Amino acid sequence: MRITERSIAAFKKSGKQYDEDGLFLLHKLNGSKLWRFRYWEGGKEKNLALGAYPGVSIQDARRLRDEAQKKRDAGKDPAECRKAEKIEATLRAVNTFRAVALEWFEVRRHGWTVGHAKHIMNYFTKDVFPWMGDRPIAEITPPELLAVVRRVEARAIPTAHRVLGVCGDVFRYAVGTGRAERDPSADLRGTLKPKPKEKNRAAVTDPEMLGKMLRSLDTYAGGFNVRCAVRLALYLFQRPGELVAAEWKDINFDKAEWSFHVTKVDIPHKVPLASQVVGILQELHKLTGDSRYVFAQASNNEKHISTDTVRLAIRSCGIPKEMFTTQGARATACTLLDEVLRYPKSAIEKQLSHAVPDVNGTAYNRSQYLDERRMMMQKWADYLDVLKTDKSPAPTVA
C-alpha cells in the first residue's frame, strides 16, 4: 500500500509504514518520522537513511529511493557510495584554494622578509580569497582565475601580474601535493595587458634646484613631527617606510647612530647621524619621546605617521610629484654624493642598504664602511645646508 499524506496522519503508533520498492517511513516514539530505503547486501538487510518527514516529502523520498536503486542495479552499495561522497565532500572542503594557499604561505614564508610576506597575504585577502577562496582548488578553471585577476588589472596592471604569479605558485603546490591535476594559470599566459615600463622615481639632481626645493620644504606649516620627517627624508635618504616607522629604541644619541633591520632586504643596518640630524631628533624627542615611534601620530602615539602623510606634506609645499618624491630622495643623494661630493660608490650603496659585492662576491663582502659613511653623512648634511642658503658650493673631493 502506497504511503499518502492521509495515511501518515492516521498512523498513530510507533513502527514502520511501508510504501513500495523498499521505501518505508519509520515512526519513532518521540514523534519523529524518518524515511528509510531497505535493501539486501550479501544476504543481510541494510537500511539507508533518506531524511525526515515532512522536510523530505513523499515525492522526494521516492526520488531518493529510485536513485539508491539505480546504484543497486549497477552493483553498488548505496550506503558505501554515501560514505565515499561524504569523504569526498570533506576533502573538497579542506582542499579549497584558501586552505591550500595558507598552507603554501606557511611553507614559504620562512624564506621571506616580513614586508614581502605581508604583501603576499594582502594579495590573498584583498584580491583572491573573496572571489575563489572557498572554491575547491581542483575545480578552478582558467576562465574563473582570469576573472579574479581581471578585477585587479582594472586597478593596477603590475599588481595583476604579481597576483597571477602568486596564484600560479599555489596551484603548482597543489599539484605537487596531490590536491589538483594541473595549474590553470599556465593557460593565462598573454591574457593580461603588458606591464607598463617602470619609471624612475622623481628626484632632483641639480644642486641649484635642490636648494630651491629645500627652501620650499622649510615652509611646511603642519605638525612638528611631520615637519621633522620631511627634513630628515633628505638628510638620511632611507626608504620612506623605514623612516616613518623609526623607533626610539633604535636611536643611539651617544654614538649618533640609528640601527634597525631593513625589512625589504632582511639585513641589519646602521645609519650614522650628522650633527644636524641629532639636533632635530633631540627636539622631536621632547614631543614623542614617550612613544615607541620617533614620528608618532599626534592623535594616537601608539602608531606612527604614514608615508602618505610625508608625501602630502611635500605636495603642500608646492613641490609636484613629477619633481620630487620621498623615494626619490635616495636617487638625489646617490647622484650628488657621487658626482659632486665624490664619495666612493661602495660607501654610498652601503648607506642605501644595498648589497655591495666585491671580486669575491657579496657573500665575502661584510664591510660596513662605517667610519667613511659617518664622514660622508656629515658632509652631506653640511652640503644640503649650504644649498639651502642659496649659495653655490664648489665640488668637494672626499
CSV table of C-alpha atoms in Angstrom, one decimal:
chain,number,residue,atom,x,y,z
A,1,MET,CA,0.0,0.0,0.0
A,2,ARG,CA,1.5,3.4,-1.0
A,3,ILE,CA,2.0,6.0,1.6
A,4,THR,CA,-0.1,9.1,1.4
A,5,GLU,CA,-0.3,12.3,3.5
A,6,ARG,CA,-3.6,11.0,4.9
A,7,SER,CA,-2.1,7.6,5.8
A,8,ILE,CA,0.8,9.3,7.6
A,9,ALA,CA,-1.6,11.4,9.6
A,10,ALA,CA,-3.7,8.3,10.5
A,11,PHE,CA,-0.6,6.3,11.7
A,12,LYS,CA,-0.8,6.8,15.5
A,13,LYS,CA,1.7,4.3,16.8
A,14,SER,CA,5.4,3.7,16.5
A,15,GLY,CA,6.7,1.3,13.9
A,16,LYS,CA,7.3,1.0,10.1
A,17,GLN,CA,4.9,2.3,7.5
A,18,TYR,CA,5.8,0.7,4.1
A,19,ASP,CA,5.4,2.3,0.7
A,20,GLU,CA,6.8,0.2,-2.1
A,21,ASP,CA,10.1,-1.0,-3.7
A,22,GLY,CA,11.9,-0.9,-0.3
A,23,LEU,CA,10.8,2.5,0.9
A,24,PHE,CA,9.3,2.9,4.4
A,25,LEU,CA,8.6,5.6,7.0
A,26,LEU,CA,9.9,4.8,10.5
A,27,HIS,CA,7.6,6.3,13.2
A,28,LYS,CA,9.5,7.0,16.4
A,29,LEU,CA,8.1,7.2,19.9
A,30,ASN,CA,9.3,10.8,20.2
A,31,GLY,CA,7.1,11.7,17.2
A,32,SER,CA,9.8,12.0,14.5
A,33,LYS,CA,9.2,10.3,11.2
A,34,LEU,CA,12.3,9.0,9.3
A,35,TRP,CA,12.5,7.8,5.7
A,36,ARG,CA,14.4,4.6,5.0
A,37,PHE,CA,15.3,2.5,2.0
A,38,ARG,CA,15.5,-1.2,2.7
A,39,TYR,CA,17.8,-3.4,0.6
A,40,TRP,CA,19.9,-6.5,1.0
A,41,GLU,CA,23.7,-6.7,0.6
A,42,GLY,CA,25.5,-10.0,0.9
A,43,GLY,CA,22.3,-11.7,2.2
A,44,LYS,CA,21.9,-9.1,5.0
A,45,GLU,CA,19.2,-6.4,5.3
A,46,LYS,CA,20.5,-2.8,5.3
A,47,ASN,CA,18.7,0.4,5.7
A,48,LEU,CA,19.7,3.7,4.0
A,49,ALA,CA,18.6,7.0,5.7
A,50,LEU,CA,16.8,9.3,3.3
A,51,GLY,CA,15.9,12.1,5.6
A,52,ALA,CA,13.0,13.1,7.9
A,53,TYR,CA,9.3,13.8,7.1
A,54,PRO,CA,7.9,16.4,6.4
A,55,GLY,CA,11.3,18.1,5.5
A,56,VAL,CA,11.7,15.3,2.9
A,57,SER,CA,8.3,14.9,1.2
A,58,ILE,CA,6.8,11.7,-0.1
A,59,GLN,CA,7.8,12.6,-3.6
A,60,ASP,CA,11.4,13.4,-2.6
A,61,ALA,CA,11.7,10.2,-0.6
A,62,ARG,CA,10.6,8.2,-3.7
A,63,ARG,CA,13.1,10.1,-5.9
A,64,LEU,CA,15.9,9.4,-3.4
A,65,ARG,CA,14.8,5.7,-3.2
A,66,ASP,CA,15.0,5.5,-7.1
A,67,GLU,CA,18.5,7.0,-7.1
A,68,ALA,CA,19.6,4.4,-4.5
A,69,GLN,CA,18.0,1.6,-6.5
A,70,LYS,CA,20.0,2.7,-9.6
A,71,LYS,CA,23.2,2.3,-7.6
A,72,ARG,CA,22.0,-1.2,-6.6
A,73,ASP,CA,21.2,-2.1,-10.2
A,74,ALA,CA,24.8,-1.0,-11.1
A,75,GLY,CA,26.1,-3.4,-8.5
A,76,LYS,CA,27.0,-0.7,-5.9
A,77,ASP,CA,26.1,-0.5,-2.3
A,78,PRO,CA,24.2,2.9,-1.7
A,79,ALA,CA,25.5,3.2,1.9
A,80,GLU,CA,29.1,2.8,0.8
A,81,CYS,CA,28.6,5.2,-2.0
A,82,ARG,CA,27.3,7.8,0.5
A,83,LYS,CA,30.3,7.3,2.7
A,84,ALA,CA,32.6,7.9,-0.2
A,85,GLU,CA,30.6,11.0,-1.2
A,86,LYS,CA,31.0,12.3,2.4
A,87,ILE,CA,34.7,11.7,2.4
A,88,GLU,CA,35.0,13.5,-1.0
A,89,ALA,CA,32.9,16.4,0.3
A,90,THR,CA,35.2,16.7,3.3
A,91,LEU,CA,38.3,16.7,1.2
A,92,ARG,CA,36.8,19.3,-1.1
A,93,ALA,CA,36.1,21.5,1.9
A,94,VAL,CA,39.7,21.0,3.2
A,95,ASN,CA,41.3,21.5,-0.2
A,96,THR,CA,39.8,24.9,-1.0
A,97,PHE,CA,42.0,27.5,-2.6
A,98,ARG,CA,42.2,29.3,0.7
A,99,ALA,CA,43.3,26.2,2.6
A,100,VAL,CA,46.0,25.3,0.1
A,101,ALA,CA,47.2,28.9,-0.2
A,102,LEU,CA,47.6,29.3,3.5
A,103,GLU,CA,49.4,26.0,3.7
A,104,TRP,CA,51.8,27.1,0.9
A,105,PHE,CA,52.2,30.5,2.6
A,106,GLU,CA,53.4,28.9,5.9
A,107,VAL,CA,55.8,26.7,4.0
A,108,ARG,CA,57.3,29.6,2.0
A,109,ARG,CA,57.2,32.5,4.5
A,110,HIS,CA,60.3,31.5,6.4
A,111,GLY,CA,62.4,32.5,3.5
A,112,TRP,CA,60.8,35.9,3.1
A,113,THR,CA,61.2,39.3,4.7
A,114,VAL,CA,58.3,40.5,6.9
A,115,GLY,CA,57.4,43.1,4.3
A,116,HIS,CA,57.2,40.6,1.5
A,117,ALA,CA,55.1,38.2,3.5
A,118,LYS,CA,52.7,41.0,4.3
A,119,HIS,CA,52.4,41.9,0.6
A,120,ILE,CA,51.6,38.2,-0.4
A,121,MET,CA,48.9,37.9,2.3
A,122,ASN,CA,47.4,41.2,1.2
A,123,TYR,CA,47.1,39.8,-2.3
A,124,PHE,CA,45.2,36.8,-1.0
A,125,THR,CA,42.9,38.5,1.5
A,126,LYS,CA,42.0,41.5,-0.7
A,127,ASP,CA,42.2,40.2,-4.3
A,128,VAL,CA,41.7,36.4,-4.3
A,129,PHE,CA,40.0,34.9,-1.3
A,130,PRO,CA,36.8,37.0,-1.6
A,131,TRP,CA,36.2,35.6,-5.1
A,132,MET,CA,37.5,32.0,-5.1
A,133,GLY,CA,38.9,31.3,-1.6
A,134,ASP,CA,36.2,28.8,-0.8
A,135,ARG,CA,36.3,27.0,-4.2
A,136,PRO,CA,37.8,23.5,-4.3
A,137,ILE,CA,41.2,24.2,-5.8
A,138,ALA,CA,41.0,21.2,-8.2
A,139,GLU,CA,37.8,22.7,-9.8
A,140,ILE,CA,39.1,26.2,-10.5
A,141,THR,CA,39.2,26.8,-14.3
A,142,PRO,CA,41.4,29.2,-16.3
A,143,PRO,CA,38.4,31.5,-17.1
A,144,GLU,CA,37.5,31.6,-13.4
A,145,LEU,CA,41.0,32.5,-12.4
A,146,LEU,CA,41.2,35.1,-15.2
A,147,ALA,CA,38.0,36.8,-13.9
A,148,VAL,CA,39.7,37.2,-10.5
A,149,VAL,CA,42.8,38.6,-11.9
A,150,ARG,CA,40.9,41.0,-14.3
A,151,ARG,CA,39.4,42.7,-11.3
A,152,VAL,CA,42.9,43.5,-10.1
A,153,GLU,CA,44.0,44.5,-13.6
A,154,ALA,CA,41.3,47.2,-13.7
A,155,ARG,CA,43.0,48.8,-10.7
A,156,ALA,CA,46.7,48.1,-11.3
A,157,ILE,CA,48.3,46.1,-14.1
A,158,PRO,CA,51.6,45.3,-12.4
A,159,THR,CA,49.7,44.1,-9.3
A,160,ALA,CA,47.6,41.8,-11.5
A,161,HIS,CA,50.7,40.2,-12.9
A,162,ARG,CA,52.0,39.6,-9.4
A,163,VAL,CA,48.7,38.2,-8.2
A,164,LEU,CA,48.6,35.8,-11.1
A,165,GLY,CA,52.2,34.7,-10.4
A,166,VAL,CA,51.4,34.0,-6.7
A,167,CYS,CA,48.2,32.1,-7.6
A,168,GLY,CA,50.3,30.0,-10.1
A,169,ASP,CA,52.7,29.2,-7.2
A,170,VAL,CA,49.8,28.0,-5.1
A,171,PHE,CA,48.3,25.8,-7.9
A,172,ARG,CA,51.7,24.2,-8.6
A,173,TYR,CA,52.0,23.5,-4.9
A,174,ALA,CA,48.5,21.9,-5.0
A,175,VAL,CA,49.6,19.7,-8.0
A,176,GLY,CA,52.8,18.7,-6.2
A,177,THR,CA,50.8,17.7,-3.0
A,178,GLY,CA,48.1,15.8,-4.9
A,179,ARG,CA,45.3,18.3,-4.5
A,180,ALA,CA,45.0,19.4,-8.1
A,181,GLU,CA,45.7,17.9,-11.5
A,182,ARG,CA,47.2,21.0,-13.2
A,183,ASP,CA,47.9,24.7,-12.9
A,184,PRO,CA,45.3,26.8,-14.7
A,185,SER,CA,47.4,29.9,-14.5
A,186,ALA,CA,49.6,28.4,-17.2
A,187,ASP,CA,46.8,28.8,-19.7
A,188,LEU,CA,46.5,32.6,-19.0
A,189,ARG,CA,49.9,33.5,-20.5
A,190,GLY,CA,49.4,36.6,-22.6
A,191,THR,CA,45.8,37.3,-21.4
A,192,LEU,CA,46.8,40.3,-19.2
A,193,LYS,CA,47.7,43.7,-20.5
A,194,PRO,CA,51.5,44.2,-20.7
A,195,LYS,CA,53.1,45.7,-17.6
A,196,PRO,CA,54.0,49.4,-18.2
A,197,LYS,CA,57.6,50.3,-18.3
A,198,GLU,CA,58.9,51.2,-14.9
A,199,LYS,CA,59.7,54.9,-14.4
A,200,ASN,CA,62.4,56.1,-12.2
A,201,ARG,CA,61.2,57.9,-9.1
A,202,ALA,CA,61.2,61.7,-9.5
A,203,ALA,CA,64.4,63.1,-8.0
A,204,VAL,CA,66.2,66.4,-8.0
A,205,THR,CA,69.8,66.1,-9.0
A,206,ASP,CA,70.5,69.7,-10.0
A,207,PRO,CA,72.2,71.5,-6.9
A,208,GLU,CA,70.5,74.9,-7.6
A,209,MET,CA,67.1,73.3,-8.0
A,210,LEU,CA,67.7,71.2,-4.9
A,211,GLY,CA,68.5,74.4,-2.9
A,212,LYS,CA,65.2,75.9,-4.0
A,213,MET,CA,63.3,72.8,-3.1
A,214,LEU,CA,64.9,72.7,0.4
A,215,ARG,CA,63.7,76.3,1.0
A,216,SER,CA,60.2,75.3,-0.2
A,217,LEU,CA,60.2,72.4,2.2
A,218,ASP,CA,61.0,74.8,5.1
A,219,THR,CA,57.7,76.5,4.5
A,220,TYR,CA,55.7,73.4,5.7
A,221,ALA,CA,53.4,74.7,8.5
A,222,GLY,CA,52.0,71.3,9.7
A,223,GLY,CA,52.7,69.3,12.7
A,224,PHE,CA,56.2,69.3,14.2
A,225,ASN,CA,56.6,65.5,13.8
A,226,VAL,CA,55.7,65.6,10.1
A,227,ARG,CA,57.9,68.7,9.6
A,228,CYS,CA,60.9,66.7,11.1
A,229,ALA,CA,60.1,63.7,8.9
A,230,VAL,CA,60.1,65.9,5.8
A,231,ARG,CA,63.5,67.4,6.8
A,232,LEU,CA,65.1,64.1,7.6
A,233,ALA,CA,63.9,62.4,4.4
A,234,LEU,CA,66.8,64.1,2.5
A,235,TYR,CA,69.3,64.1,5.4
A,236,LEU,CA,69.0,60.4,5.9
A,237,PHE,CA,67.7,59.2,2.4
A,238,GLN,CA,66.4,55.9,3.8
A,239,ARG,CA,63.4,54.1,2.4
A,240,PRO,CA,60.2,56.0,3.2
A,241,GLY,CA,58.6,53.1,5.1
A,242,GLU,CA,61.7,52.6,7.2
A,243,LEU,CA,61.9,56.3,8.0
A,244,VAL,CA,58.3,56.8,9.3
A,245,ALA,CA,58.5,53.5,11.3
A,246,ALA,CA,61.7,54.5,13.1
A,247,GLU,CA,61.7,53.6,16.8
A,248,TRP,CA,63.3,55.5,19.7
A,249,LYS,CA,64.9,52.3,21.0
A,250,ASP,CA,67.0,52.2,17.8
A,251,ILE,CA,68.3,55.7,18.1
A,252,ASN,CA,71.7,56.0,20.0
A,253,PHE,CA,72.4,59.6,20.8
A,254,ASP,CA,75.8,58.8,22.4
A,255,LYS,CA,77.0,57.1,19.2
A,256,ALA,CA,75.0,59.3,16.9
A,257,GLU,CA,73.6,56.2,15.1
A,258,TRP,CA,70.3,54.8,14.0
A,259,SER,CA,70.3,50.9,14.0
A,260,PHE,CA,67.4,48.9,12.6
A,261,HIS,CA,66.6,45.9,10.5
A,262,VAL,CA,65.8,46.6,6.8
A,263,THR,CA,62.7,44.5,6.1
A,264,LYS,CA,62.9,44.8,2.3
A,265,VAL,CA,66.3,43.1,2.1
A,266,ASP,CA,66.3,41.4,5.5
A,267,ILE,CA,69.6,42.8,6.8
A,268,PRO,CA,70.7,44.8,9.9
A,269,HIS,CA,71.6,48.4,9.0
A,270,LYS,CA,73.3,51.3,10.7
A,271,VAL,CA,72.8,54.9,9.7
A,272,PRO,CA,75.4,57.4,11.1
A,273,LEU,CA,73.6,60.6,12.2
A,274,ALA,CA,75.0,64.0,11.3
A,275,SER,CA,75.0,66.7,14.0
A,276,GLN,CA,72.0,68.4,12.3
A,277,VAL,CA,70.1,65.2,12.4
A,278,VAL,CA,70.9,64.6,16.1
A,279,GLY,CA,69.7,68.2,16.8
A,280,ILE,CA,66.4,67.5,15.0
A,281,LEU,CA,65.8,64.2,16.8
A,282,GLN,CA,66.6,65.7,20.2
A,283,GLU,CA,64.0,68.4,19.7
A,284,LEU,CA,61.5,65.8,18.4
A,285,HIS,CA,62.2,63.6,21.5
A,286,LYS,CA,60.6,66.2,23.7
A,287,LEU,CA,57.4,65.7,21.8
A,288,THR,CA,57.3,61.9,21.0
A,289,GLY,CA,59.9,60.5,23.4
A,290,ASP,CA,57.2,58.8,25.4
A,291,SER,CA,56.0,56.9,22.4
A,292,ARG,CA,57.5,53.8,20.7
A,293,TYR,CA,57.9,55.7,17.5
A,294,VAL,CA,60.0,58.7,16.5
A,295,PHE,CA,57.3,60.0,14.2
A,296,ALA,CA,54.3,59.1,16.4
A,297,GLN,CA,50.9,60.3,15.3
A,298,ALA,CA,49.6,63.4,17.1
A,299,SER,CA,46.2,61.7,17.6
A,300,ASN,CA,47.5,58.3,18.6
A,301,ASN,CA,51.1,57.9,19.8
A,302,GLU,CA,50.8,54.1,19.6
A,303,LYS,CA,51.0,54.5,15.8
A,304,HIS,CA,53.5,56.2,13.5
A,305,ILE,CA,52.7,58.6,10.7
A,306,SER,CA,52.3,57.1,7.2
A,307,THR,CA,54.4,57.6,4.1
A,308,ASP,CA,51.3,59.3,2.6
A,309,THR,CA,51.4,61.9,5.3
A,310,VAL,CA,55.0,62.8,4.4
A,311,ARG,CA,54.1,62.8,0.7
A,312,LEU,CA,51.2,65.1,1.2
A,313,ALA,CA,53.3,67.4,3.3
A,314,ILE,CA,55.8,67.7,0.4
A,315,ARG,CA,53.0,68.4,-2.0
A,316,SER,CA,51.6,71.1,0.3
A,317,CYS,CA,54.9,73.0,-0.1
A,318,GLY,CA,54.2,73.3,-3.9
A,319,ILE,CA,56.5,70.5,-4.9
A,320,PRO,CA,54.8,68.4,-7.6
A,321,LYS,CA,55.3,64.6,-7.8
A,322,GLU,CA,57.0,65.0,-11.2
A,323,MET,CA,59.7,66.9,-9.4
A,324,PHE,CA,60.4,65.0,-6.2
A,325,THR,CA,59.2,62.1,-4.1
A,326,THR,CA,60.4,60.7,-0.7
A,327,GLN,CA,61.7,57.6,-2.5
A,328,GLY,CA,63.4,59.9,-5.0
A,329,ALA,CA,65.4,61.3,-2.1
A,330,ARG,CA,67.6,58.2,-2.4
A,331,ALA,CA,68.4,58.9,-6.0
A,332,THR,CA,69.1,62.6,-5.2
A,333,ALA,CA,71.6,61.7,-2.5
A,334,CYS,CA,73.2,58.9,-4.5
A,335,THR,CA,73.7,61.1,-7.6
A,336,LEU,CA,75.1,64.2,-5.8
A,337,LEU,CA,77.3,62.2,-3.3
A,338,ASP,CA,78.8,60.5,-6.4
A,339,GLU,CA,79.0,63.4,-8.9
A,340,VAL,CA,79.5,66.4,-6.6
A,341,LEU,CA,81.0,65.2,-3.3
A,342,ARG,CA,82.9,62.4,-5.0
A,343,TYR,CA,82.3,59.7,-2.4
A,344,PRO,CA,83.0,56.1,-3.5
A,345,LYS,CA,80.0,54.2,-4.7
A,346,SER,CA,80.7,51.4,-2.2
A,347,ALA,CA,80.0,53.7,0.8
A,348,ILE,CA,77.0,55.2,-0.9
A,349,GLU,CA,75.5,51.8,-1.8
A,350,LYS,CA,76.1,50.6,1.8
A,351,GLN,CA,74.4,53.8,3.1
A,352,LEU,CA,71.4,53.0,0.8
A,353,SER,CA,71.4,49.4,2.4
A,354,HIS,CA,72.1,47.9,-0.9
A,355,ALA,CA,74.3,44.8,-1.3
A,356,VAL,CA,78.0,45.8,-2.0
A,357,PRO,CA,79.7,43.0,-3.9
A,358,ASP,CA,83.5,42.7,-4.5
A,359,VAL,CA,85.6,40.5,-6.7
A,360,ASN,CA,84.8,37.5,-4.4
A,361,GLY,CA,81.1,38.1,-4.4
A,362,THR,CA,78.6,39.6,-2.0
A,363,ALA,CA,78.9,36.7,0.5
A,364,TYR,CA,82.5,37.7,1.3
A,365,ASN,CA,81.9,41.5,1.5
A,366,ARG,CA,80.7,42.2,5.0
A,367,SER,CA,82.3,45.6,5.4
A,368,GLN,CA,80.1,48.4,6.8
A,369,TYR,CA,82.3,51.3,5.7
A,370,LEU,CA,81.0,52.9,8.9
A,371,ASP,CA,83.8,55.4,9.6
A,372,GLU,CA,83.7,56.5,5.9
A,373,ARG,CA,79.9,56.8,6.0
A,374,ARG,CA,80.0,58.8,9.2
A,375,MET,CA,82.1,61.4,7.5
A,376,MET,CA,80.0,61.2,4.3
A,377,MET,CA,76.7,61.7,6.1
A,378,GLN,CA,78.1,64.8,8.0
A,379,LYS,CA,79.4,66.2,4.7
A,380,TRP,CA,76.1,65.5,3.0
A,381,ALA,CA,74.1,67.3,5.7
A,382,ASP,CA,76.5,70.3,5.5
A,383,TYR,CA,76.1,70.3,1.7
A,384,LEU,CA,72.4,70.5,2.0
A,385,ASP,CA,72.5,73.3,4.5
A,386,VAL,CA,74.8,75.3,2.1
A,387,LEU,CA,72.5,74.7,-0.8
A,388,LYS,CA,69.5,75.9,1.3
A,389,THR,CA,71.3,79.2,2.0
A,390,ASP,CA,71.2,79.9,-1.8
A,391,LYS,CA,74.9,79.6,-2.2
A,392,SER,CA,76.7,77.5,-4.9
A,393,PRO,CA,79.2,75.3,-3.2
A,394,ALA,CA,82.1,74.1,-5.3
A,395,PRO,CA,82.6,70.3,-5.8
A,396,THR,CA,84.4,68.8,-2.9
A,397,VAL,CA,86.6,65.7,-3.2
A,398,ALA,CA,86.1,63.4,-0.3
